[in-house]
Amino acid sequence: MAARKSTIKSSRAKKKEVGMEESLQMPEVVISHEISIPKVAIIGRPNVGKSTLFNRIIGSRKAIVDDRPGVTRDRNAASCAYQGRMFQLIDTGGLDPAASDGMLSQIKQQSEMAIADADILIVTMDGRSGLTPLDEEVASLVRGIHKPVFWTANKVDTHKTEPLLADFYKLGLADVFPISAEHGIGVDELLEAMLPYIPKGHADENDRNIPKVAVVGRPNVGKSTFVNLILGEDRLVVSNQPGTTRDPVDTEVSYQGASYVLTDTAGIRRRGRIDRGVEGYSVVRAMRALGRSDVAILLLDGVEGVTEQDSKIAGLIQRQGRGCVLMVNKWDLRTKDPEAQIRYEQELQRRFPFFGFVPVVFASALHPETIAQVFPKVNTVMSEFAKRIPTGQLNQFLQQTLEKNPLPLRAGNPVKSVYITQVATRPPTFALFVRHSGDVNATYQRYLENALRDAFGFIGTPIKILVRNKNPPSPPRLKPKPSYKLKPKPQRKLKPKDKPKSIRTRSKNVKR
């Protein structure tokens, strides 16, 4: 991740309520970074192939690639290795040093932060179009930096583009690496030149056990603002325009000694409104980020209320078996209405009847005290997500549950010999063994799930119940096929009448 740790602390944060002058102690949030591996940032003007080079080096299509300029906006990072040496690669948006306002200025700010934080820089230029004035501005920005800088001319995949390489030496460069990120030409030579600046080391195996938290929701509900609040810096580009975030961005943070991998995702709209191309890729990557997470923080708009798309995203979280915390954002705009929270909770019960076990937080992504409200809920859901119940305790619970509400009768006889055990966690999964699996219908499974929650909790996490036959029927034995031996047909002796005419005439001539 990063090469150092930056601690964001604030001694006091005043409550913004009318008539309240009491101050709150700010929670301590540490942005954790890996110290053992260096960081390599890819920078350059828009539409020169930075994301393509990023995907080529890491060996996967993590970054969205499109022919249109300005697709990448946030800093996208991934850990990778080359010849046993680990480093973190950072993809940045198109850098325009002259940008002063709007989205381009925020992308410029993100690129400048990546340049300041990186240990090695890769400046990418377009080998087909040659040297441009914007390339010269980027070069002047990098000249005063005392870091290893590697200059690359991308899209050099034919001999016709090689003469244009001479234009880049006008910048006074010692070496320019001609590469083709799309076809992988020249990338190995670039990485070989970087090896002396990358120390030998191995990845930290403990990172695999770090809880992964994904922030999901509809577009423009405040996901990036909430992540920036937790990080204490403008790590992500924030705008009132829906669909600002495109690539899922992972950041490792630490709260009260516990580490988390926080993932900001793109807004998920209705399927019919999703545009083909960049937005479609963003939604697919957001769903993948949700699938590899442990807990999802579903942000809702406190002003607009609960919508049908919120219900669909909640159903997606449940189908993928992820823990969940509901955060109603922008609640600072409704604090003057004392009955607003009661009405909103009733709306949640109506829209989310399957999410009655999920904790709800009413907060604002602009107030620092929101961090102290959300992270305890995440810790609770994470512990419940990995909870395991002993088998003996489960079967005692099952017998008490069967006494209150037994299984349906089978042929007029009660169903006996029922057994339950927990077979997995993350999410908690139980196997119910009965003599005939058809005796347990979906209604009884819901009753059993509610009884498990009443007895053992499982706050904010889904439960899976697998019904299995206690004595599964053995597969039918196949009879071996009989082997038939074909008898050879007896050869019939030829009679004089059956002999060919030539043979008969020959035999008569012999007798004469």
XYZ file of C-alpha atoms in Angstrom, residues 37-38 80-87 194-202:
19
model
C 7.278 -2.368 -0.689
C 7.795 0.813 -2.761
C 2.104 -6.874 -7.896
C 5.434 -8.669 -8.190
C 8.123 -8.975 -10.838
C 10.947 -11.508 -10.475
C 10.192 -11.967 -6.784
C 10.154 -8.241 -5.961
C 6.979 -6.678 -4.631
C 5.782 -3.167 -5.369
C 13.180 -0.563 -12.456
C 14.537 -3.598 -10.577
C 17.571 -1.817 -8.992
C 15.165 0.583 -7.249
C 12.858 -2.169 -5.906
C 14.219 -4.078 -2.887
C 13.671 -7.777 -2.510
C 10.808 -8.648 -0.223
C 7.659 -10.692 0.178
